[in-house]
Amino acid sequence: MRKLTILCLFLFFVIHCSKAPDNGNYPDLILFDGKIITVDESFSTAEAVAIKGDRFVAVGSNDEIQKMAGGYTKEIDLNGKTVIPGLIEAHAHPEGASVSELFEEIPDVHSVGELLDWIESQAGKKKQGEWIIHPKLFPTRLKEMRQPTLAELNKVAPNNPVFLNGSYGGMINSAAMRISDIARETKNPGILKDEATGELTGFIQASAFRLLKGRPSREISYEERLDALENMIKRYNSVGITGFWSGAGGPNNLKIYQDLKNSGRLTARVFQNMRLSVDIRAPINEIREKLLNYGYHTGFGDEWIRIGALKFSMDGGILTGTAYLREPWGNKAEEIFGITDPAYRGVLKITKEELIPVVTVANEIGWKFTAHCTGGGGVDIMLAAYEEVNKIRPVNDRRFSIIHGNFFTPEAIAKMKKLNVYADAQPAWFYKDADAMKYVLGDRRIKAFHPYKSLFDSGVIVNGGSDHMVKFDSYESINPYNPFLAMWAIITRKTERGTVIVPEEAITREQALKMYTINNALGSFEENIKGSIEPGKLADLVVISEDYLNCPVDNIKDINAEMTMVGGKIVYKSGTF
Ligand SMILES: [Zn+2]
């Protein structure tokens, strides 16, 4: 009897846990009566698509595709809905973002008033002496484009330390100074003082963050991280994202994605950029040896987890006045960032000469090279280094890129085209920050800020991503990772503040969609398996709520994903579909 039970269990297991029943040559699934925007070479549309296993097998008219059905083929009536290829996000940090609101929600604040209200309400809820921390506050994104003053902070939180963390700089109140023993006499260049009176202003730079005492830290277990990351990727699926490039990481990232995959919980494809962990100023032989010791390079892996680019950081950021520009930041920078040196151009971490050896080795052993590079001065230096390396061995087939970039002149764009360097862009920075940049840098310099049309016209491949770092919501995150909001912003050139900035750099709907599909497939060397709905490619697609190519343009930002499919499996479905 016991033997029989075991045998039955075994048979049950074999029958139910093996693959779907063999369907011969028939497709497993057909989606019909839709408007399928294939993003193929001629940007054609189709009515129906057939899927077998994890691949598309045919795309065409209802008649052509539906007559392929047989055996166990399932059919889904799209009822005229629009379908696009699965969206690929070219720059995100889901590992950190996934735990950013695990214990406490981070408020969506859009003005100094909203920020002060939130701090006051937190002070009402927390015990005296308990920290009130905003983990990612960029003052240029507040309506007034400024930090609250020390007096304003002290008024709403007299007895609780407050820390507004803006990554490269921040703001604290008097209670935070008391708790951390920070006073006029404290010797730390990161503590900013009023030039005339010597009084503390509350402004601090990143080098002084470590002085802040008693900030709470929560231990997060590995299991909690796994769960959180799985949930974050599901949020990505819910806005149509089927794959993403993880901005930067190390072996730990590979492990966590591998563990998710092995337990069947990875619902989007990962291209993992690897942070350069080699001393860039070491002799070239040492750099070569260390990079070879990694044991892998760009492209290793499979269609779920693949090794991305080798990533380095060139400069600071545009929201803290530390991006390395082509010219001095100028007199408006004092008002916003407290910069007083008239010759200051930003923070540059490396010279062209120092960059050449590592790029040479990367090019030689099969790495795609990329760098965080937010200012135009940095862009020019990177391109000059790429140009030198190109003389040793052509770089064109490596698809090197520049992350952020932000400011591309016609000269820079021409060089990028010549060397096949991709622009790894984040329209969220345009949407959120173009007004502040225009105010600080003026009408002339803003012309080179996110010049999408110029990049497309010259034939440079532009990748679309968000730089999502903190918070969960697709519209309210820092930065918002909703791809439809991003596409709308660069089609209309409209910003969060409602202005239209350099409209002559607007691109078409087709070009915006390419930035999140085929261009990102090209960026990860996967154009043969991803980025469009064509026979033989992975069955990654999204059913969306609007006719993307024909709806009123302002509807684009509110488009919802109604069903997201990765490798022929539904990973997200809304109630409406
Ligand atoms: Zn980033």
Coordinates of C-alpha atoms and ligand atoms in Angstrom, one line a residue:
M1 CA 0.0 0.0 0.0
R2 CA 2.8 2.4 1.0
K3 CA 4.7 1.5 -2.1
L4 CA 1.6 2.2 -4.2
T5 CA 1.1 5.6 -2.6
I6 CA 4.7 6.5 -3.4
L7 CA 4.3 5.4 -6.9
C8 CA 1.1 7.4 -7.4
L9 CA 2.8 10.4 -5.9
F10 CA 5.7 9.9 -8.2
L11 CA 3.5 9.6 -11.3
F12 CA 1.5 12.7 -10.2
F13 CA 4.7 14.6 -9.9
V14 CA 6.0 13.5 -13.3
I15 CA 2.7 14.3 -15.0
H16 CA 2.0 17.6 -13.3
C17 CA 5.4 19.0 -12.8
S18 CA 6.8 18.3 -16.2
K19 CA 6.3 20.9 -18.9
A20 CA 3.0 21.8 -20.4
P21 CA 1.7 19.0 -22.6
D22 CA 3.6 18.7 -25.8
N23 CA 1.7 20.6 -28.4
G24 CA 3.5 19.3 -31.4
N25 CA 4.1 22.1 -33.9
Y26 CA 1.1 24.1 -32.7
P27 CA 1.7 27.4 -30.8
D28 CA 1.0 27.4 -27.0
L29 CA -0.7 30.8 -27.1
I30 CA -2.2 33.1 -29.6
L31 CA -3.1 36.8 -29.0
F32 CA -5.4 38.1 -31.6
D33 CA -7.5 41.2 -32.7
G34 CA -5.0 43.6 -31.3
K35 CA -2.9 46.5 -32.5
I36 CA 0.6 45.1 -32.1
I37 CA 3.3 47.7 -32.5
T38 CA 6.2 45.3 -33.4
V39 CA 9.1 47.9 -33.3
D40 CA 10.6 45.8 -36.1
E41 CA 12.9 47.5 -38.8
S42 CA 9.9 49.2 -40.5
F43 CA 7.9 49.8 -37.3
S44 CA 5.1 47.7 -38.7
T45 CA 1.9 46.9 -36.8
A46 CA 0.1 43.5 -36.8
E47 CA -3.1 42.1 -35.5
A48 CA -2.0 38.8 -33.9
V49 CA 1.0 37.0 -32.5
A50 CA 1.7 33.3 -31.8
I51 CA 3.9 32.1 -29.0
K52 CA 5.5 28.8 -28.4
G53 CA 7.5 28.1 -25.2
D54 CA 9.2 31.4 -24.3
R55 CA 9.4 32.7 -27.9
F56 CA 7.3 34.4 -30.5
V57 CA 6.9 32.1 -33.5
A58 CA 4.7 34.2 -35.8
V59 CA 3.4 37.7 -36.2
G60 CA 0.7 38.7 -38.7
S61 CA -3.0 39.2 -39.4
N62 CA -5.8 37.5 -37.4
D63 CA -6.4 35.1 -40.3
E64 CA -2.8 34.1 -40.7
I65 CA -2.1 33.5 -37.0
Q66 CA -5.5 32.0 -35.9
K67 CA -5.3 29.3 -38.5
M68 CA -2.1 28.1 -36.8
A69 CA -4.1 27.0 -33.7
G70 CA -4.4 23.4 -32.8
G71 CA -4.0 20.9 -30.0
Y72 CA -3.9 22.8 -26.8
T73 CA -3.4 26.3 -28.2
K74 CA -4.8 28.9 -25.9
E75 CA -6.2 32.1 -27.4
I76 CA -6.5 35.6 -25.9
D77 CA -8.8 38.1 -27.5
L78 CA -7.1 41.5 -27.2
N79 CA -10.4 43.3 -28.2
G80 CA -8.5 45.9 -30.2
K81 CA -6.0 46.7 -27.4
T82 CA -2.5 48.0 -28.2
V83 CA 0.5 45.7 -27.6
I84 CA 4.2 46.8 -27.4
P85 CA 7.4 44.9 -26.9
G86 CA 8.3 44.4 -23.2
L87 CA 9.9 47.6 -21.9
I88 CA 13.5 47.5 -20.9
E89 CA 14.7 50.0 -18.3
A90 CA 18.3 51.0 -18.9
H91 CA 19.3 52.4 -15.5
A92 CA 17.8 51.4 -12.2
H93 CA 19.0 50.5 -8.7
P94 CA 16.1 48.2 -7.5
E95 CA 18.3 46.5 -4.9
G96 CA 18.5 49.6 -2.8
A97 CA 15.1 51.0 -3.8
S98 CA 13.4 47.7 -2.8
V99 CA 14.2 48.2 0.9
S100 CA 13.9 52.0 1.0
E101 CA 10.3 52.0 2.3
L102 CA 10.3 48.7 3.9
F103 CA 9.8 50.1 7.4
E104 CA 8.7 53.6 6.9
E105 CA 7.1 55.4 3.9
I106 CA 9.2 58.3 2.5
P107 CA 6.9 61.3 1.9
D108 CA 6.2 62.8 -1.5
V109 CA 7.1 66.4 -0.9
H110 CA 7.0 69.0 -3.7
S111 CA 7.5 72.2 -1.8
V112 CA 9.3 73.6 1.3
G113 CA 5.8 74.0 2.9
E114 CA 5.0 70.3 2.3
L115 CA 8.4 69.3 3.6
L116 CA 8.0 71.4 6.8
D117 CA 4.4 70.0 7.3
W118 CA 5.8 66.4 7.1
I119 CA 8.6 67.2 9.5
E120 CA 6.2 68.7 12.0
S121 CA 3.8 65.7 11.8
Q122 CA 6.8 63.4 12.4
A123 CA 7.9 65.4 15.4
G124 CA 4.4 65.0 16.8
K125 CA 4.5 61.2 16.4
K126 CA 8.1 60.5 17.5
K127 CA 9.7 60.6 20.9
Q128 CA 11.9 63.5 21.9
G129 CA 15.4 63.0 20.5
E130 CA 14.3 60.5 17.8
W131 CA 15.7 61.3 14.3
I132 CA 13.5 62.6 11.5
I133 CA 15.3 61.7 8.2
H134 CA 14.5 62.2 4.6
P135 CA 16.9 59.8 2.8
K136 CA 16.9 61.5 -0.6
L137 CA 15.9 65.2 -0.7
F138 CA 17.1 67.3 -3.6
P139 CA 16.2 70.9 -2.8
T140 CA 16.3 71.9 -6.5
R141 CA 13.2 69.7 -7.0
L142 CA 11.2 71.6 -4.4
K143 CA 8.9 74.3 -5.9
E144 CA 11.0 77.1 -4.4
M145 CA 14.3 75.4 -5.5
R146 CA 15.8 75.8 -2.0
Q147 CA 16.4 74.1 1.3
P148 CA 14.3 75.1 4.3
T149 CA 16.3 77.4 6.5
L150 CA 17.7 76.4 9.8
A151 CA 15.1 78.6 11.6
E152 CA 12.3 77.0 9.7
L153 CA 13.5 73.5 10.7
N154 CA 14.0 74.5 14.3
K155 CA 10.5 75.9 14.5
V156 CA 8.8 72.6 13.3
A157 CA 11.1 70.2 15.1
P158 CA 12.7 71.9 18.2
N159 CA 13.3 68.6 20.0
N160 CA 14.0 66.1 17.3
P161 CA 17.1 65.9 15.2
V162 CA 16.4 66.4 11.5
F163 CA 18.5 65.3 8.6
L164 CA 17.6 65.9 5.0
N165 CA 20.0 63.7 3.0
G166 CA 20.7 64.8 -0.6
S167 CA 23.5 62.3 -1.3
Y168 CA 26.3 64.8 -2.0
G169 CA 25.1 67.3 0.6
G170 CA 22.3 67.9 3.1
M171 CA 20.7 69.9 5.8
I172 CA 20.4 69.4 9.6
N173 CA 18.7 71.4 12.4
S174 CA 19.9 72.5 15.8
A175 CA 18.7 69.4 17.6
A176 CA 20.8 67.3 15.2
M177 CA 23.8 69.5 15.9
R178 CA 23.3 69.2 19.7
I179 CA 23.0 65.4 19.6
S180 CA 26.0 65.1 17.4
D181 CA 28.2 67.6 19.3
I182 CA 28.5 69.8 16.2
A183 CA 29.2 73.4 17.1
R184 CA 30.9 76.5 15.7
E185 CA 34.3 75.2 16.8
T186 CA 33.8 71.8 15.1
K187 CA 36.6 71.4 12.6
N188 CA 35.2 69.7 9.5
P189 CA 35.2 71.3 6.1
G190 CA 31.8 69.7 5.4
I191 CA 30.1 71.8 8.1
L192 CA 29.1 75.0 6.3
K193 CA 29.2 78.3 8.2
D194 CA 27.9 81.8 7.5
E195 CA 30.9 83.7 6.0
A196 CA 30.2 86.9 7.9
T197 CA 29.2 85.7 11.3
G198 CA 30.7 82.2 11.5
E199 CA 27.4 80.8 12.6
L200 CA 26.4 77.3 11.5
T201 CA 23.9 77.4 8.6
G202 CA 22.6 73.8 8.8
F203 CA 24.1 73.0 5.4
I204 CA 26.5 70.0 5.5
Q205 CA 28.4 68.2 2.8
A206 CA 28.7 64.4 2.5
S207 CA 32.1 64.4 4.2
A208 CA 30.3 65.5 7.4
F209 CA 27.5 63.0 7.3
R210 CA 29.5 60.6 9.5
L211 CA 29.5 63.1 12.4
L212 CA 25.7 62.6 12.8
K213 CA 25.2 60.5 15.9
G214 CA 22.6 57.9 16.9
R215 CA 20.9 57.6 13.5
P216 CA 18.8 54.4 13.6
S217 CA 19.9 51.5 11.5
R218 CA 17.7 48.5 10.9
E219 CA 19.3 45.1 10.1
I220 CA 17.7 43.6 7.1
S221 CA 18.0 39.9 6.7
Y222 CA 18.9 38.2 3.4
E223 CA 15.4 36.7 3.2
E224 CA 13.8 40.1 3.7
R225 CA 16.0 41.5 0.9
L226 CA 15.0 38.7 -1.4
D227 CA 11.3 39.3 -0.7
A228 CA 11.7 43.1 -1.1
L229 CA 13.5 42.7 -4.4
E230 CA 11.0 40.3 -5.8
N231 CA 8.2 42.8 -4.9
M232 CA 10.1 45.7 -6.5
I233 CA 10.5 43.8 -9.7
K234 CA 6.8 43.0 -9.6
R235 CA 6.2 46.8 -9.4
Y236 CA 8.4 47.1 -12.5
N237 CA 6.3 44.5 -14.3
S238 CA 3.2 46.5 -13.3
V239 CA 4.3 49.4 -15.5
G240 CA 5.3 47.2 -18.4
I241 CA 9.0 46.6 -17.6
T242 CA 10.2 43.1 -18.6
G243 CA 13.9 43.7 -18.2
F244 CA 16.3 46.2 -16.6
W245 CA 19.9 47.2 -16.4
S246 CA 21.0 47.2 -12.7
G247 CA 23.1 50.5 -12.6
A248 CA 26.0 49.2 -10.6
G249 CA 26.8 46.3 -8.4
G250 CA 29.2 43.5 -7.5
P251 CA 29.1 39.8 -6.9
N252 CA 26.4 40.3 -4.2
N253 CA 24.0 41.5 -6.8
L254 CA 24.7 38.5 -9.0
K255 CA 24.0 36.2 -6.1
I256 CA 20.7 37.8 -5.1
Y257 CA 19.4 37.7 -8.7
Q258 CA 20.6 34.1 -9.1
D259 CA 18.8 33.2 -5.9
L260 CA 15.6 34.8 -7.1
K261 CA 15.9 33.0 -10.4
N262 CA 16.6 29.6 -8.8
S263 CA 13.5 29.9 -6.6
G264 CA 11.4 30.9 -9.6
R265 CA 10.8 34.4 -8.4
L266 CA 12.7 36.5 -11.0
T267 CA 10.1 38.1 -13.2
A268 CA 12.3 40.5 -15.3
R269 CA 15.5 40.0 -17.1
V270 CA 18.7 41.6 -15.6
F271 CA 21.7 43.1 -17.3
Q272 CA 24.0 43.7 -14.3
N273 CA 26.6 46.5 -14.6
M274 CA 29.7 45.7 -12.5
R275 CA 31.3 48.5 -10.5
L276 CA 35.0 48.7 -11.3
S277 CA 36.8 47.4 -8.2
V278 CA 40.3 47.9 -9.5
D279 CA 42.6 50.8 -8.8
I280 CA 42.3 52.8 -12.0
R281 CA 45.7 54.4 -11.5
A282 CA 47.5 51.1 -11.1
P283 CA 50.0 50.0 -13.9
I284 CA 48.2 48.6 -16.9
N285 CA 49.5 45.1 -16.4
E286 CA 48.0 45.0 -12.9
I287 CA 44.7 46.3 -14.2
R288 CA 44.7 43.6 -16.9
E289 CA 45.5 40.8 -14.4
K290 CA 42.8 42.0 -12.0
L291 CA 40.1 42.3 -14.6
L292 CA 41.0 38.9 -16.1
N293 CA 40.6 37.5 -12.5
Y294 CA 36.9 38.5 -12.5
G295 CA 36.5 35.4 -14.7
Y296 CA 33.7 37.0 -16.7
H297 CA 33.0 40.0 -18.9
T298 CA 30.1 41.7 -20.6
G299 CA 27.6 39.2 -22.1
F300 CA 28.3 36.2 -19.8
G301 CA 25.2 34.6 -18.4
D302 CA 21.9 33.8 -20.0
E303 CA 18.7 35.7 -21.1
W304 CA 17.7 36.1 -17.5
I305 CA 20.9 37.4 -15.8
R306 CA 23.7 38.7 -17.9
I307 CA 26.9 40.5 -17.0
G308 CA 26.6 44.2 -18.1
A309 CA 29.1 46.9 -18.6
L310 CA 32.1 47.7 -16.5
K311 CA 31.1 50.9 -14.7
F312 CA 33.1 53.8 -13.3
S313 CA 32.2 57.2 -11.9
M314 CA 33.6 60.4 -13.5
D315 CA 32.1 63.2 -11.5
G316 CA 29.4 64.4 -9.1
G317 CA 25.8 65.3 -9.9
I318 CA 23.8 68.1 -11.4
L319 CA 21.5 68.6 -8.4
T320 CA 24.4 69.4 -6.0
G321 CA 26.5 71.5 -8.3
T322 CA 29.2 68.8 -8.5
A323 CA 28.7 67.7 -12.1
Y324 CA 31.9 68.5 -14.1
L325 CA 30.9 71.1 -16.7
R326 CA 32.6 72.6 -19.8
E327 CA 32.5 76.1 -18.2
P328 CA 32.3 77.4 -14.7
W329 CA 28.9 76.9 -13.0
G330 CA 28.4 80.7 -12.8
N331 CA 26.9 83.2 -10.4
K332 CA 23.4 81.6 -10.0
A333 CA 25.1 78.5 -8.5
E334 CA 25.9 80.4 -5.4
E335 CA 22.2 81.1 -4.7
I336 CA 21.3 77.4 -5.2
F337 CA 24.4 75.4 -4.2
G338 CA 26.4 77.9 -2.1
I339 CA 29.2 77.8 -4.7
T340 CA 31.3 81.0 -4.5
D341 CA 34.4 80.3 -6.6
P342 CA 33.9 81.9 -10.0
A343 CA 36.2 79.4 -11.7
Y344 CA 34.5 76.3 -10.2
R345 CA 33.4 73.7 -12.8
G346 CA 32.5 70.8 -10.6
V347 CA 34.2 67.7 -9.3
L348 CA 36.2 65.5 -11.6
K349 CA 37.5 62.2 -10.2
I350 CA 39.8 61.2 -13.0
T351 CA 41.8 62.7 -15.9
K352 CA 41.8 61.5 -19.5
E353 CA 45.3 60.0 -19.1
E354 CA 44.2 58.1 -16.1
L355 CA 41.2 56.7 -17.9
I356 CA 43.0 55.4 -21.0
P357 CA 44.7 52.3 -19.5
V358 CA 41.5 50.8 -17.9
V359 CA 39.5 51.5 -21.1
T360 CA 42.3 49.9 -23.2
V361 CA 42.1 46.8 -21.1
A362 CA 38.3 46.7 -21.1
N363 CA 38.3 47.0 -24.9
E364 CA 40.9 44.3 -25.2
I365 CA 39.3 41.6 -23.0
G366 CA 35.6 42.0 -24.0
W367 CA 34.1 44.5 -21.6
K368 CA 31.6 47.2 -22.6
F369 CA 32.9 50.2 -20.7
T370 CA 30.7 52.9 -19.2
A371 CA 30.8 55.7 -16.6
H372 CA 28.5 57.8 -14.6
C373 CA 29.3 61.2 -16.1
T374 CA 26.8 64.0 -15.5
G375 CA 28.5 67.1 -16.8
G376 CA 29.6 68.1 -20.3
G377 CA 33.2 68.5 -19.2
G378 CA 33.2 64.9 -18.2
V379 CA 31.5 63.8 -21.4
D380 CA 34.3 65.5 -23.5
I381 CA 37.0 63.8 -21.4
M382 CA 35.5 60.4 -21.7
L383 CA 35.1 60.8 -25.5
A384 CA 38.7 62.0 -25.7
A385 CA 39.8 58.8 -23.9
Y386 CA 37.6 56.6 -26.0
E387 CA 39.2 58.2 -29.1
E388 CA 42.7 57.5 -27.9
V389 CA 41.8 53.8 -27.1
N390 CA 40.2 53.5 -30.5
K391 CA 43.6 54.1 -32.1
I392 CA 45.0 51.0 -30.3
R393 CA 42.0 48.8 -31.1
P394 CA 38.7 49.9 -32.6
V395 CA 36.0 50.4 -30.0
N396 CA 33.0 50.5 -32.3
D397 CA 31.9 46.9 -31.7
R398 CA 32.0 47.3 -27.9
R399 CA 29.1 49.7 -27.8
F400 CA 30.7 51.8 -25.0
S401 CA 28.4 54.3 -23.4
I402 CA 28.1 57.4 -21.3
I403 CA 25.7 57.2 -18.4
H404 CA 23.6 60.4 -17.8
G405 CA 25.8 62.6 -20.0
N406 CA 23.1 65.3 -19.8
F407 CA 25.0 67.8 -21.9
F408 CA 25.9 66.8 -25.4
T409 CA 27.2 69.4 -27.9
P410 CA 27.2 68.8 -31.6
E411 CA 30.9 68.0 -31.5
A412 CA 30.4 65.4 -28.8
I413 CA 27.5 63.9 -30.7
A414 CA 29.6 63.6 -33.9
K415 CA 32.3 61.8 -31.9
M416 CA 29.8 59.4 -30.4
K417 CA 28.5 58.5 -33.8
K418 CA 32.0 58.0 -35.1
L419 CA 33.0 55.7 -32.2
N420 CA 29.5 54.1 -31.8
V421 CA 29.2 55.3 -28.2
Y422 CA 25.7 55.0 -26.8
A423 CA 23.9 57.8 -24.8
D424 CA 22.6 56.1 -21.7
A425 CA 20.0 58.7 -20.8
Q426 CA 17.4 59.2 -18.1
P427 CA 14.5 61.4 -19.2
A428 CA 13.4 61.6 -15.5
W429 CA 16.3 64.0 -15.0
F430 CA 15.0 66.2 -17.8
Y431 CA 11.4 66.0 -16.5
K432 CA 12.4 66.8 -12.9
D433 CA 15.4 69.1 -13.3
A434 CA 15.4 70.9 -16.6
D435 CA 13.9 74.1 -15.1
A436 CA 16.5 74.3 -12.3
M437 CA 19.3 73.7 -14.8
K438 CA 17.9 76.4 -17.1
Y439 CA 17.7 78.8 -14.2
V440 CA 21.3 78.1 -13.1
L441 CA 23.0 77.7 -16.5
G442 CA 21.0 80.0 -18.7
D443 CA 19.3 79.8 -22.2
R444 CA 22.5 79.0 -24.1
R445 CA 23.8 76.1 -22.1
I446 CA 20.3 74.5 -21.6
K447 CA 20.2 73.9 -25.4
A448 CA 22.7 71.0 -24.9
F449 CA 20.6 69.5 -22.0
H450 CA 19.1 66.1 -23.1
P451 CA 19.2 66.9 -26.8
Y452 CA 17.3 63.8 -27.9
K453 CA 16.5 64.9 -31.5
S454 CA 20.1 65.9 -32.2
L455 CA 21.2 62.5 -30.9
F456 CA 18.7 60.6 -33.0
D457 CA 19.3 62.7 -36.1
S458 CA 23.0 61.9 -36.0
G459 CA 22.4 58.2 -35.6
V460 CA 23.6 57.8 -32.0
I461 CA 21.8 55.0 -30.1
V462 CA 20.0 56.5 -27.2
N463 CA 19.1 54.2 -24.2
G464 CA 16.1 55.1 -22.0
G465 CA 16.2 54.5 -18.2
S466 CA 15.2 56.2 -15.0
D467 CA 18.0 56.0 -12.4
H468 CA 15.4 54.8 -9.9
M469 CA 17.1 54.8 -6.5
V470 CA 14.6 55.3 -3.7
K471 CA 10.8 54.8 -3.0
F472 CA 8.3 52.4 -4.5
D473 CA 5.8 54.4 -6.6
S474 CA 6.4 54.6 -10.3
Y475 CA 5.5 58.3 -10.5
E476 CA 6.7 59.5 -7.1
S477 CA 10.0 57.7 -6.8
I478 CA 13.4 59.3 -6.9
N479 CA 13.7 59.0 -9.8
P480 CA 10.3 58.2 -11.3
Y481 CA 10.6 54.9 -13.2
N482 CA 7.3 55.0 -15.0
P483 CA 8.4 54.6 -18.7
F484 CA 5.3 56.2 -20.1
L485 CA 5.9 59.4 -18.0
A486 CA 9.4 59.4 -19.4
M487 CA 8.3 58.9 -23.0
W488 CA 5.7 61.7 -22.7
A489 CA 8.3 64.1 -21.3
I490 CA 10.7 63.7 -24.2
I491 CA 7.9 63.7 -26.8
T492 CA 6.5 66.9 -25.5
R493 CA 9.6 68.4 -23.8
K494 CA 7.3 69.2 -20.8
T495 CA 8.7 69.3 -17.3
E496 CA 7.2 68.6 -13.9
R497 CA 6.8 72.4 -13.5
G498 CA 4.7 72.6 -16.6
T499 CA 7.2 74.4 -18.8
V500 CA 8.3 73.4 -22.3
I501 CA 12.1 73.4 -22.6
V502 CA 14.0 73.5 -25.9
P503 CA 11.0 72.1 -27.9
E504 CA 13.1 71.7 -31.0
E505 CA 14.8 68.7 -29.3
A506 CA 11.4 66.8 -29.1
I507 CA 11.4 63.3 -30.6
T508 CA 8.6 61.2 -32.1
R509 CA 6.6 58.6 -30.3
E510 CA 8.3 55.9 -32.3
Q511 CA 11.8 57.1 -31.3
A512 CA 10.7 57.4 -27.6
L513 CA 9.4 53.8 -27.7
K514 CA 12.7 52.6 -29.4
M515 CA 14.6 54.1 -26.4
Y516 CA 12.9 51.6 -24.1
T517 CA 12.9 48.6 -26.4
I518 CA 15.2 47.8 -29.4
N519 CA 17.8 50.4 -28.4
N520 CA 18.2 48.9 -25.0
A521 CA 18.4 45.4 -26.6
L522 CA 21.2 46.8 -28.7
G523 CA 22.8 48.2 -25.6
S524 CA 23.0 44.8 -24.0
F525 CA 24.0 43.1 -27.3
E526 CA 20.7 41.2 -27.3
E527 CA 19.0 42.7 -30.4
N528 CA 18.6 39.2 -31.8
I529 CA 16.5 38.0 -28.9
K530 CA 14.8 41.1 -27.4
G531 CA 13.5 44.6 -28.1
S532 CA 10.8 43.8 -30.7
I533 CA 7.9 41.5 -31.4
E534 CA 9.4 39.3 -34.2
P535 CA 9.5 35.5 -34.7
G536 CA 12.3 33.9 -32.9
K537 CA 12.6 36.6 -30.2
L538 CA 11.7 36.1 -26.5
A539 CA 8.0 36.5 -25.9
D540 CA 8.2 39.7 -23.7
L541 CA 5.3 42.0 -24.3
V542 CA 2.9 44.5 -22.7
V543 CA -0.8 45.1 -23.4
I544 CA -1.4 48.8 -22.7
S545 CA -4.5 50.9 -22.0
E546 CA -4.2 53.4 -24.9
D547 CA -3.3 53.4 -28.6
Y548 CA 0.2 54.7 -27.9
L549 CA 0.8 55.9 -31.5
N550 CA -2.5 57.8 -31.9
C551 CA -3.9 58.8 -28.5
P552 CA -3.9 62.5 -27.5
V553 CA -0.3 63.2 -26.5
D554 CA -1.0 64.1 -22.9
N555 CA -2.6 60.7 -22.4
I556 CA 0.7 59.0 -22.9
K557 CA 2.0 59.8 -19.4
D558 CA -1.1 58.0 -17.8
I559 CA -0.9 54.8 -19.9
N560 CA -1.3 51.7 -17.8
A561 CA 0.1 48.3 -18.4
E562 CA -2.8 45.9 -18.4
M563 CA -0.9 42.7 -18.9
T564 CA 2.8 42.1 -18.9
M565 CA 4.3 38.9 -20.3
V566 CA 7.9 37.7 -19.9
G567 CA 9.0 34.7 -21.9
G568 CA 5.4 33.8 -22.7
K569 CA 4.3 33.8 -19.1
I570 CA 2.0 36.5 -17.6
V571 CA 3.8 38.3 -14.8
Y572 CA 1.3 41.1 -14.3
K573 CA -2.4 41.5 -15.0
S574 CA -4.7 44.4 -14.0
G575 CA -8.3 44.0 -13.2
T576 CA -9.3 45.7 -16.5
F577 CA -7.8 43.1 -18.7
Ligands
ZN1 ZN 22.4 55.4 -11.0

